Every structure is written in C-alpha cells, then in structure tokens.
Amino acid sequence: MPSPSSSNQIPDMPALLGWGGLVPFGLAALGTHSGVDPLVLYGFIGGTAYGAIILSFLGAVHWGLTMQDDRSPYWYVWSVTPGLLGFASLLIFDVNYRIMALIPLFGLAWSVDYQAAIRGLIPAWYMRLRTLLTAGAIISLAAMFLA
C-alpha cells in the first residue's frame, strides 16, 4: 500500500485540521448574514483578518519546504509574499474591497502551489487538500462579499 505522501490519499490529521480551519471562515460568513450588527461587524473583521493569517500560513509552507532541500532561494521570497499581501489587504478600509483583494490572493497562492505540485515539490495529497480548502475559503469570502 503506498504511503499517503506518495499518493493522493489525504492523511487524517491534515484533513481534520484543514477542515477545522474552514470553521472560522464559515462562522464569519454566517455572521455577516446574521442581521445582528455586532455579528456582522465581527464577521467582516474576523473573516478578513483570518484570511490574511491563512495566506501567511500558505506561504510559510514553502519556507519550511525550501529549508529541507536545494530549492531556488526565490521560494523564500514567495514564502513571505502571501503574508505580506494579506497584511496589505487589511489596510484597505472598505471591507468589500478588502474581500475583493483576498479572493484573488487565495487563487494566486493556489496557482503557485499547483506549479509546485506539477514539479513534484509538494505531495499530491497536499494539492488535493489545498484545492478543497481554497474553494471553501473563496466561497466563504464570496458569501461575505454578498452580505
């Protein structure tokens, strides 16, 4: 039986933690649609702040992987880029514009991971999980935008 790292099977712990990581996005989206002013506000602030935090995590994955092998040092540059851009999005006062900045940043981070997966730099299971979680994050952010 192939190990999870060499197959498309997502290991249990990353799957559990990944799906759990979508809970704040879902709660934020629900809050923005609640009609209760404090929950709407917390939904927008919390959801977009969490999005920036997750972007930072997605970049940090590449920092860790680059330390492990002889990758191009440009991967270090990429590893800090999502976090910096996510932080910059938080400086946008209008929450709708902030969300419109975050959604393509998640797409950009996914596309860089996809290119890394094609080159065999990340496990196939990670890309499969990333695709599902990125879709969940983008759907949640879009739901917030529509509130």
CSV table of C-alpha atoms in Angstrom, one decimal:
chain,number,residue,atom,x,y,z
A,1,MET,CA,0.0,0.0,0.0
A,2,PRO,CA,1.5,3.4,-1.0
A,3,SER,CA,2.2,5.9,1.8
A,4,PRO,CA,0.0,9.0,1.9
A,5,SER,CA,2.9,11.2,1.0
A,6,SER,CA,3.3,9.4,-2.3
A,7,SER,CA,-0.3,9.1,-3.2
A,8,ASN,CA,-3.4,11.2,-3.5
A,9,GLN,CA,-4.8,10.0,-0.2
A,10,ILE,CA,-5.0,12.8,2.3
A,11,PRO,CA,-3.7,11.8,5.7
A,12,ASP,CA,-6.2,12.0,8.5
A,13,MET,CA,-4.6,14.7,10.7
A,14,PRO,CA,-4.0,17.3,7.9
A,15,ALA,CA,-7.6,16.6,6.7
A,16,LEU,CA,-9.0,17.1,10.2
A,17,LEU,CA,-7.0,20.3,10.8
A,18,GLY,CA,-7.7,21.6,7.4
A,19,TRP,CA,-11.4,21.2,7.5
A,20,GLY,CA,-11.4,22.6,11.1
A,21,GLY,CA,-9.5,25.6,9.6
A,22,LEU,CA,-12.6,26.4,7.5
A,23,VAL,CA,-14.8,26.8,10.5
A,24,PRO,CA,-13.7,30.4,11.2
A,25,PHE,CA,-14.4,31.3,7.5
A,26,GLY,CA,-17.9,29.7,7.7
A,27,LEU,CA,-18.7,31.4,11.0
A,28,ALA,CA,-17.5,34.8,9.7
A,29,ALA,CA,-19.7,34.3,6.6
A,30,LEU,CA,-22.7,33.4,8.7
A,31,GLY,CA,-22.1,36.4,11.0
A,32,THR,CA,-22.1,38.8,8.0
A,33,HIS,CA,-25.5,37.5,7.0
A,34,SER,CA,-27.0,37.4,10.6
A,35,GLY,CA,-28.5,40.9,10.5
A,36,VAL,CA,-27.2,41.5,14.0
A,37,ASP,CA,-24.9,44.5,13.8
A,38,PRO,CA,-22.1,43.3,16.1
A,39,LEU,CA,-22.1,39.9,14.4
A,40,VAL,CA,-22.0,41.4,11.0
A,41,LEU,CA,-19.0,43.6,12.1
A,42,TYR,CA,-17.2,40.7,13.7
A,43,GLY,CA,-17.9,38.6,10.7
A,44,PHE,CA,-16.3,41.0,8.3
A,45,ILE,CA,-13.3,41.9,10.6
A,46,GLY,CA,-12.7,38.4,11.8
A,47,GLY,CA,-13.2,36.8,8.4
A,48,THR,CA,-10.8,39.1,6.5
A,49,ALA,CA,-8.2,39.0,9.3
A,50,TYR,CA,-8.4,35.2,9.3
A,51,GLY,CA,-8.0,35.2,5.6
A,52,ALA,CA,-4.7,37.2,5.9
A,53,ILE,CA,-3.5,34.8,8.6
A,54,ILE,CA,-4.2,31.8,6.4
A,55,LEU,CA,-2.4,33.4,3.5
A,56,SER,CA,0.6,33.8,5.7
A,57,PHE,CA,0.5,30.1,6.6
A,58,LEU,CA,0.2,29.1,3.0
A,59,GLY,CA,3.4,31.0,2.2
A,60,ALA,CA,5.2,29.6,5.3
A,61,VAL,CA,4.7,26.1,4.0
A,62,HIS,CA,7.2,27.0,1.2
A,63,TRP,CA,9.7,28.4,3.7
A,64,GLY,CA,9.7,25.1,5.5
A,65,LEU,CA,10.0,23.1,2.3
A,66,THR,CA,12.8,25.3,1.0
A,67,MET,CA,14.8,24.7,4.2
A,68,GLN,CA,14.6,20.9,3.5
A,69,ASP,CA,16.2,20.8,0.1
A,70,ASP,CA,18.1,22.6,-2.6
A,71,ARG,CA,15.3,24.7,-4.0
A,72,SER,CA,15.8,28.0,-5.6
A,73,PRO,CA,16.2,30.8,-3.0
A,74,TYR,CA,13.3,32.5,-4.8
A,75,TRP,CA,11.0,30.1,-2.9
A,76,TYR,CA,11.9,32.0,0.2
A,77,VAL,CA,10.7,35.2,-1.5
A,78,TRP,CA,7.5,33.6,-2.4
A,79,SER,CA,7.1,32.2,1.1
A,80,VAL,CA,6.7,35.7,2.6
A,81,THR,CA,4.7,37.2,-0.3
A,82,PRO,CA,1.2,35.8,0.6
A,83,GLY,CA,1.5,37.0,4.2
A,84,LEU,CA,2.7,40.5,3.1
A,85,LEU,CA,-0.1,40.8,0.6
A,86,GLY,CA,-2.6,39.5,3.1
A,87,PHE,CA,-1.5,42.1,5.6
A,88,ALA,CA,-1.7,44.8,2.9
A,89,SER,CA,-5.3,43.8,2.2
A,90,LEU,CA,-6.1,44.5,5.9
A,91,LEU,CA,-5.1,48.1,5.3
A,92,ILE,CA,-8.0,48.5,2.9
A,93,PHE,CA,-10.7,50.3,4.8
A,94,ASP,CA,-13.7,49.3,2.7
A,95,VAL,CA,-14.4,45.7,3.6
A,96,ASN,CA,-15.8,44.8,0.2
A,97,TYR,CA,-12.5,45.9,-1.5
A,98,ARG,CA,-10.6,44.0,1.2
A,99,ILE,CA,-12.5,40.9,0.3
A,100,MET,CA,-12.0,41.6,-3.4
A,101,ALA,CA,-8.3,41.7,-2.7
A,102,LEU,CA,-8.2,38.5,-0.6
A,103,ILE,CA,-10.1,36.3,-3.1
A,104,PRO,CA,-7.5,36.6,-5.9
A,105,LEU,CA,-4.7,36.2,-3.4
A,106,PHE,CA,-6.1,32.8,-2.5
A,107,GLY,CA,-6.2,32.0,-6.2
A,108,LEU,CA,-2.6,33.1,-6.6
A,109,ALA,CA,-1.4,31.1,-3.7
A,110,TRP,CA,-3.2,28.0,-5.1
A,111,SER,CA,-1.7,28.5,-8.5
A,112,VAL,CA,1.8,28.7,-7.1
A,113,ASP,CA,1.2,25.5,-5.1
A,114,TYR,CA,-0.2,23.9,-8.3
A,115,GLN,CA,3.0,24.8,-10.1
A,116,ALA,CA,5.0,23.3,-7.2
A,117,ALA,CA,2.9,20.1,-7.4
A,118,ILE,CA,3.5,19.8,-11.1
A,119,ARG,CA,7.2,19.9,-10.4
A,120,GLY,CA,6.9,17.3,-7.7
A,121,LEU,CA,7.9,19.8,-4.9
A,122,ILE,CA,4.8,19.1,-2.8
A,123,PRO,CA,2.9,15.8,-2.2
A,124,ALA,CA,-0.1,15.1,-4.4
A,125,TRP,CA,-2.4,14.8,-1.3
A,126,TYR,CA,-1.4,18.3,-0.2
A,127,MET,CA,-2.5,19.8,-3.5
A,128,ARG,CA,-5.8,17.9,-3.3
A,129,LEU,CA,-6.4,19.2,0.2
A,130,ARG,CA,-5.3,22.7,-0.8
A,131,THR,CA,-7.8,22.7,-3.7
A,132,LEU,CA,-10.7,21.8,-1.4
A,133,LEU,CA,-9.8,24.2,1.3
A,134,THR,CA,-9.1,27.0,-1.1
A,135,ALA,CA,-12.5,26.5,-2.6
A,136,GLY,CA,-14.0,26.6,0.9
A,137,ALA,CA,-12.2,29.8,1.7
A,138,ILE,CA,-13.1,31.6,-1.5
A,139,ILE,CA,-16.7,30.5,-1.2
A,140,SER,CA,-16.9,31.9,2.3
A,141,LEU,CA,-15.2,35.1,1.3
A,142,ALA,CA,-17.6,35.5,-1.6
A,143,ALA,CA,-20.6,34.9,0.7
A,144,MET,CA,-19.2,37.6,3.0
A,145,PHE,CA,-18.9,39.9,-0.1
A,146,LEU,CA,-22.6,39.2,-0.9
A,147,ALA,CA,-23.8,40.2,2.6
